XYZ file of C-alpha atoms in Angstrom:
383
model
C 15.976 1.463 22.996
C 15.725 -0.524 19.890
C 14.314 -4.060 19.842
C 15.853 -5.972 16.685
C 13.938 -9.496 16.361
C 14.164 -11.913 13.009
C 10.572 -13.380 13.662
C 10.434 -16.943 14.068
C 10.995 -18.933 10.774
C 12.850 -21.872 10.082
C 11.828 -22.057 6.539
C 14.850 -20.809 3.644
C 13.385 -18.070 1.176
C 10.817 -20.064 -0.935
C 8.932 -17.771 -3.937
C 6.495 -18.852 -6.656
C 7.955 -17.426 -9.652
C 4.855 -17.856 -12.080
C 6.826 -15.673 -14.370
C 10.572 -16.686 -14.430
C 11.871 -15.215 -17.255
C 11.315 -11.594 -15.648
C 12.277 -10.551 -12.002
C 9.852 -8.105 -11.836
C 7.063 -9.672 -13.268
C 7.626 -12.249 -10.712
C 7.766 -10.063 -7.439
C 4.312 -8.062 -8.468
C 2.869 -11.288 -9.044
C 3.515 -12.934 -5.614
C 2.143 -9.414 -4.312
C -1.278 -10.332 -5.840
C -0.747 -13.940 -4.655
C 0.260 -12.561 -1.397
C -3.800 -10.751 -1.304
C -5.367 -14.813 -1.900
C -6.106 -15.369 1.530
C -8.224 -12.317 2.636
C -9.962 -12.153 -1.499
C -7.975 -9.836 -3.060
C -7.324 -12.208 -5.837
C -7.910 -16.323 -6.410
C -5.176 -18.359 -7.183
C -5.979 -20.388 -10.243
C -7.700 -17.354 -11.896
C -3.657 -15.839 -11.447
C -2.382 -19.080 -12.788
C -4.496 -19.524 -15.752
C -3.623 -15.656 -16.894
C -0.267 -16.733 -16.212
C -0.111 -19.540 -18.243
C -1.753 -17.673 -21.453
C 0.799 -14.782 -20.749
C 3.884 -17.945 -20.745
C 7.316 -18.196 -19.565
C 9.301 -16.508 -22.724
C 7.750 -13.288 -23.523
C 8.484 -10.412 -22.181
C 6.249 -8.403 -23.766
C 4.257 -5.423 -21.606
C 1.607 -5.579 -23.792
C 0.979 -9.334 -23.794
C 0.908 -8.370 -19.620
C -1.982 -5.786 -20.159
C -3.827 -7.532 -22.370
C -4.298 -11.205 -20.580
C -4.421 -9.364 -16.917
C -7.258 -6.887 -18.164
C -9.087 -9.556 -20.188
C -9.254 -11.173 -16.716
C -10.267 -8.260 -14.879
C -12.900 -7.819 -17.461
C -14.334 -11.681 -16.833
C -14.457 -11.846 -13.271
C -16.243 -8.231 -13.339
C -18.980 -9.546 -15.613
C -19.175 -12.311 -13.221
C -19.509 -10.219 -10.322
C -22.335 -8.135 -12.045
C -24.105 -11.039 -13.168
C -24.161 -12.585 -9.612
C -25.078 -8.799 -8.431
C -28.470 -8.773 -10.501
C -29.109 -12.818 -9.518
C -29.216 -11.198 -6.232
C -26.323 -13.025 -5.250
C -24.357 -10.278 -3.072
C -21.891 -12.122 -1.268
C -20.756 -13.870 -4.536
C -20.937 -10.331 -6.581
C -18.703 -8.420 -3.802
C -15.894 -10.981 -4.341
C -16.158 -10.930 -7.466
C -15.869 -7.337 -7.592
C -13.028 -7.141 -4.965
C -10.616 -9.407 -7.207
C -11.224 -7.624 -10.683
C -10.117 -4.508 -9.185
C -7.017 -6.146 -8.038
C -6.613 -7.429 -11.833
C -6.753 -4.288 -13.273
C -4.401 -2.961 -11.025
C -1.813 -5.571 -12.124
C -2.811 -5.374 -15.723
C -1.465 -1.313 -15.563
C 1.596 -1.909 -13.663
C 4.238 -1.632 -16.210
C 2.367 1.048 -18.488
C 3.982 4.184 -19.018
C 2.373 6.898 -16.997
C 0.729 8.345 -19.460
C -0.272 5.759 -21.539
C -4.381 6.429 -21.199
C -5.019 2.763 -20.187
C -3.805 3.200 -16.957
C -6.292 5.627 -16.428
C -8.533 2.973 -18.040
C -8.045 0.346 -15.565
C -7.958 3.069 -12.544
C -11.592 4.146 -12.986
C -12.985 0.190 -14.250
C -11.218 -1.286 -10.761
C -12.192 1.117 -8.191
C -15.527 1.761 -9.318
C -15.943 -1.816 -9.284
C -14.308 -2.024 -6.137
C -16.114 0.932 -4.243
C -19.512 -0.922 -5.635
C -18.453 -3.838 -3.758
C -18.099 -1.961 -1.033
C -21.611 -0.696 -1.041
C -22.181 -4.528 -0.367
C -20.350 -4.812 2.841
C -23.475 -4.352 4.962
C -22.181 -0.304 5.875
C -18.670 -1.722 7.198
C -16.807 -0.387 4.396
C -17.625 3.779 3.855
C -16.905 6.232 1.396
C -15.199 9.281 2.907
C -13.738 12.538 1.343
C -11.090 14.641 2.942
C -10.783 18.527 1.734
C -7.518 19.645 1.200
C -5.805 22.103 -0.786
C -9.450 23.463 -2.722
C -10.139 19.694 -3.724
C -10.407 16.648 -1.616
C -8.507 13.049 -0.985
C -11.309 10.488 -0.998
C -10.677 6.923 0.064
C -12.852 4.911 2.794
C -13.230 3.906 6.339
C -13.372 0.159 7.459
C -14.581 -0.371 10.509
C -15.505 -3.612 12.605
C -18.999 -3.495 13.293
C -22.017 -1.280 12.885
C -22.021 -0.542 16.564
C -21.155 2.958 16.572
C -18.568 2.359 19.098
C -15.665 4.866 19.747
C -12.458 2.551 18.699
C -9.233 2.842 18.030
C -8.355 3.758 14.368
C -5.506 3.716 12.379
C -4.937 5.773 9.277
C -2.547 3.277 6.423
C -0.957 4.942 3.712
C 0.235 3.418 0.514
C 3.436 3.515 -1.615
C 4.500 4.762 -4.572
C 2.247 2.339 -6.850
C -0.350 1.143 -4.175
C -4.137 2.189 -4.845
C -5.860 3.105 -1.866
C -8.059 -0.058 -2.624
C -5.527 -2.635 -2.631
C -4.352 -1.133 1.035
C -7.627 -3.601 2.115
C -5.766 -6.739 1.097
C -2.289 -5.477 2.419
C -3.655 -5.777 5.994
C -6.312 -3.437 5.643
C -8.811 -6.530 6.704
C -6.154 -7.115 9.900
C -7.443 -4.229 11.931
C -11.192 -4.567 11.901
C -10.276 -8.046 12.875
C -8.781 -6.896 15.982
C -11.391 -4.396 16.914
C -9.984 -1.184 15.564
C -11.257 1.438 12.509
C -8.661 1.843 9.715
C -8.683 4.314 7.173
C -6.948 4.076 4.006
C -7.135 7.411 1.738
C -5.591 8.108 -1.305
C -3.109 11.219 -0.471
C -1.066 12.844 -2.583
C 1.161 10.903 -4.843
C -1.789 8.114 -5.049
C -4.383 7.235 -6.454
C -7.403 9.656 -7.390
C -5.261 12.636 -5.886
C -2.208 12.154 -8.586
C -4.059 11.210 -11.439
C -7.163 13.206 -11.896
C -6.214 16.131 -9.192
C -2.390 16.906 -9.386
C -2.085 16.183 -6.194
C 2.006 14.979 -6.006
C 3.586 13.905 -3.590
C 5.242 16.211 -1.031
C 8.123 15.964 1.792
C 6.036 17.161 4.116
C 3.317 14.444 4.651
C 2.372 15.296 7.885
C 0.159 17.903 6.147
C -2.354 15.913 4.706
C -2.535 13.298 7.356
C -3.326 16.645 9.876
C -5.839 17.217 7.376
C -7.564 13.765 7.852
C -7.184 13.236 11.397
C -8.926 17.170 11.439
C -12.270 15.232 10.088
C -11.923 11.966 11.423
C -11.199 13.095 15.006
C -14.918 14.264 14.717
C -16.866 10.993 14.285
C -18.219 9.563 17.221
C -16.941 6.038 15.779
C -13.546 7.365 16.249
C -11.834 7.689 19.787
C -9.473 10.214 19.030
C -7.141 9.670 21.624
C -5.649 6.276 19.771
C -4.822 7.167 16.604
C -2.215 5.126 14.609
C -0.209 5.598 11.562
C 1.009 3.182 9.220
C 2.928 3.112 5.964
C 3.889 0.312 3.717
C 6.694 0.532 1.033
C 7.265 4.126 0.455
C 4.888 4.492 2.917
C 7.455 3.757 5.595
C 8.661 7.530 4.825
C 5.184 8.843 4.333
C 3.995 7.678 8.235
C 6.789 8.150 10.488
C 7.446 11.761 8.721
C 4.188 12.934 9.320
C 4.417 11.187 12.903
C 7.432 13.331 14.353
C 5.393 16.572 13.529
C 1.751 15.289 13.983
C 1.295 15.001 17.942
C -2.402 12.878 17.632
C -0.321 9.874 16.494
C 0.622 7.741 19.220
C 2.123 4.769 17.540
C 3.923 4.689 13.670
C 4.968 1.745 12.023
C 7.042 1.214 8.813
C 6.178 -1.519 6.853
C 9.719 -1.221 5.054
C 11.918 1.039 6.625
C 13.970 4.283 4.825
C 16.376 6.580 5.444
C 16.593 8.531 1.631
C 14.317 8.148 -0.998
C 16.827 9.197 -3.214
C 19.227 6.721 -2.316
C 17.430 4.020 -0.849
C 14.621 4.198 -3.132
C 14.726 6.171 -6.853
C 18.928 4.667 -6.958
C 18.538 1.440 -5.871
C 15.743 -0.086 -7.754
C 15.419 1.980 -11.278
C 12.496 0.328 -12.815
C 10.476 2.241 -10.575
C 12.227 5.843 -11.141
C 9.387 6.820 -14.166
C 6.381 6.117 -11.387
C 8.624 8.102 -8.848
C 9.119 10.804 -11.661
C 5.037 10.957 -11.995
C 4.146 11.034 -8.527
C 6.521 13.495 -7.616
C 5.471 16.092 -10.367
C 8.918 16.002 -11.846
C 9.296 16.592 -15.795
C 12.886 14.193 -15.492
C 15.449 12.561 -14.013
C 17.312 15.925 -12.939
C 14.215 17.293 -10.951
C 13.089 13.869 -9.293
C 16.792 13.627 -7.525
C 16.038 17.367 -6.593
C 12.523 16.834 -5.091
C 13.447 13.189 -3.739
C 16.639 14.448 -1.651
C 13.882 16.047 0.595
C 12.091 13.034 1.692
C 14.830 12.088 3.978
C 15.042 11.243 8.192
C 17.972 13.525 8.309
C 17.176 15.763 11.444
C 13.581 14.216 11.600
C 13.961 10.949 13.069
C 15.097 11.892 16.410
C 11.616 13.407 16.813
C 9.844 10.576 17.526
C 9.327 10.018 20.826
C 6.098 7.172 20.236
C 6.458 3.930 19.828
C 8.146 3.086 16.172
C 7.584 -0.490 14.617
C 9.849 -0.903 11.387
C 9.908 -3.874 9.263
C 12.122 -4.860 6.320
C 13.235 -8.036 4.729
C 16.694 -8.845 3.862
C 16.448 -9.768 0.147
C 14.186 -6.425 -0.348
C 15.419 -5.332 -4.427
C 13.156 -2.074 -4.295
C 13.951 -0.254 -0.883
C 17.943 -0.662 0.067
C 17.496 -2.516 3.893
C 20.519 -0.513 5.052
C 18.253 2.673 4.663
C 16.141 0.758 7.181
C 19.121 0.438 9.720
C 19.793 3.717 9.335
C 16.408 5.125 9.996
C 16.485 2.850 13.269
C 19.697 3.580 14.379
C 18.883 7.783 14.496
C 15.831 6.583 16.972
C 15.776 8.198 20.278
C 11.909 6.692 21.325
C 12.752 4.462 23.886
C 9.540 1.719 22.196
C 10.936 0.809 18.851
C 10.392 -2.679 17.692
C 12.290 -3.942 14.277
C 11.401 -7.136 12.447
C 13.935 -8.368 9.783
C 12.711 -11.061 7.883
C 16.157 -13.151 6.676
C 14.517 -15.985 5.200
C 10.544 -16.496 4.257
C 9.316 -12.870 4.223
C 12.487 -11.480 3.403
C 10.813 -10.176 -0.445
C 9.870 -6.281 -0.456
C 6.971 -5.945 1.806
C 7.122 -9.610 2.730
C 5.370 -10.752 0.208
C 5.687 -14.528 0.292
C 5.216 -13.977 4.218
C 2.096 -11.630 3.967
C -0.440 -13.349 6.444
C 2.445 -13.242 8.745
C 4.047 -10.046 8.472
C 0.793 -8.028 8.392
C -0.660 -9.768 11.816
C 2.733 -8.912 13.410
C 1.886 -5.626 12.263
C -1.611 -5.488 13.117
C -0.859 -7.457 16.617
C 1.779 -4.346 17.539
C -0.591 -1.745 17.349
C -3.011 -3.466 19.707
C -0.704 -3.342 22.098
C 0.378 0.026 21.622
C -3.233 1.584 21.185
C -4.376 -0.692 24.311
C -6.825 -2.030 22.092
């Protein structure tokens, strides 16, 4: 039984286009905006890179350069206010230049070495803002495959307390980091652990490990519910899974063959990657190329025609939240349907945004969309 709701919203589709003269620019843009309200950027520090970037170039390399020479100021800041003493100040600091120099590398080639650049100056700056979360935020490595996936688990309180914890994968450009400001503060908030890791096809694990991405996903998220079922921290009894952009195959995959999940939600819903993904928005197609190991175009399609629902979907029999928004230009919304339609579970809850929210991961509806989320899996985990 499928329950198909367009959440409340009387407001038309409004974006802030600080970049008009480039579609894309524009969308990854209000993604950082999007991260404003729980610190995972500041909005006139955006504005003021935006306005020495302009509205008439669209140059790559003007991008890099003005997003990493802010990335680069607000880091000094945060180390200057770390040896002050000031932590609080430092740790935001921190937090946002990792964000920056995420952005700045965004429309590099994949093997240009300053994306590497910006990967190791961002999450080292980010995981030493973590140190200054008073033990809430922890450093955790998974083995897997003769090497590990590292990435970190959030948790509410220093209480020890057995909770609920859900494990939130990224997409096909996310860093595990970022996943924090995507909704990764939402479930701490609401009294439950989550875990965000960078598997393969992400992060640490594709660039410096070779770890690509793989059809089968329920393989390395058995291999981190195999460690965290064993914290005390951790009741293992509620575990949730969550993916957001081509995360939305990565979770419910690994749900219909991984029996410790007991609720999956799709934060953009899928049926083919091929089709709904690497066809319908090509600027991305290079990235999906990288993270899928593939040399070219011809061996992507091959790979990618395996991450589909076809004979999967029907599997799960847990509770399935799916989310997509109507005016979504990287993941095709009618893979969505599709994937909802081949449901059997008799709990599945779908949220299309049509107006505000209605931008690829709900974007310009973030605080909304991700407590919607969030809010779901409380019920579900009996939170």
């Amino acid at each position: 039984m499928s329950n198909v709701s367009t959440p409340t919203n009387a407001d038309a589709l409004t974006v802030i286009e600080l970049f008009p003269q480039d579609e894309d620019w524009s969308l990854q843009t209000m993604r950082l905006l999007a991260q404003v309200a729980v610190g995972g950027a500041d909005l006139f520090e955006c504005a003021r890179t935006a306005a020495r970037i302009g509205k008439t170039t669209q140059d790559n390399e003007i991008w890099q350069r003005e997003w990493n020479r802010t990335a680069e100021e607000v880091a000094a800041q945060g180390r200057e206010a770390l040896e002050a003493g000031d932590k609080v100040t430092a740790r935001r600091a921190l937090f946002r230049s990792c964000s920056y120099y995420r952005h700045s590398e965004f429309f590099l080639s994949s093997d240009d070495p300053r994306r590497d650049a910006a990967y190791r100056a961002g999450t080292s700056n980010w995981a030493q803002a973590a140190e200054l979360s008073d033990g809430l935020i922890e450093r955790i490595s998974v083995p897997f495959e003769g090497t590990t996936m590292d990435g970190y688990f959030i948790r509410p309180d220093n209480s020890g307390k057995a909770r609920a914890t859900v494990l939130f994968l990224g997409g096909a450009d996310s860093w595990a980091e970022e996943l924090y400001f995507l909704g990764g503060t939402e479930f701490p908030a609401r009294d439950m652990n989550v875990v965000v890791i960078d598997t393969p096809g992400r992060g640490s694990s594709l660039r410096f490990k070779k770890l690509y991405s793989r059809p089968d996903y329920e393989v390395p998220v058995s291999a981190i519910f195999d460690v965290l079922e064993k914290r005390d921290d951790v009741d293992a009894d509620r575990f949730g899974l969550a993916g957001v952009s081509f995360g939305g195959y990565y979770a419910p995959r690994a749900a219909a063959f991984e029996p410790r999940v007991k609720a999956v939600a799709a934060w953009c819903g899928t049926w083919s990657i091929l089709t709904d993904f690497y066809e319908w928005y090509p600027p991305l197609q290079e990235q999906l190329q990288w993270l899928s190991g593939s040399k070219d175009d011809t061996e992507a399609r091959e790979k990618l025609a395996q991450f589909t629902f076809d004979g999967i979907a029907e599997k799960l029999q847990i509770p399935v939240y799916v989310m997509h928004g109507t005016d979504d230009i990287i993941m095709d919304i009618k893979g969505a349907h599709r994937f909802v339609d081949a449901l059997t579970s008799n709990d599945v809850t779908f949220d299309v945004y049509d107006a505000a929210g209605s931008l690829h991961c709900s974007y310009d509806y973030l605080s909304v969309a991700a407590a919607r989320l969030t809010d779901w899996f409380v019920h579900k985990l009996g939170v």
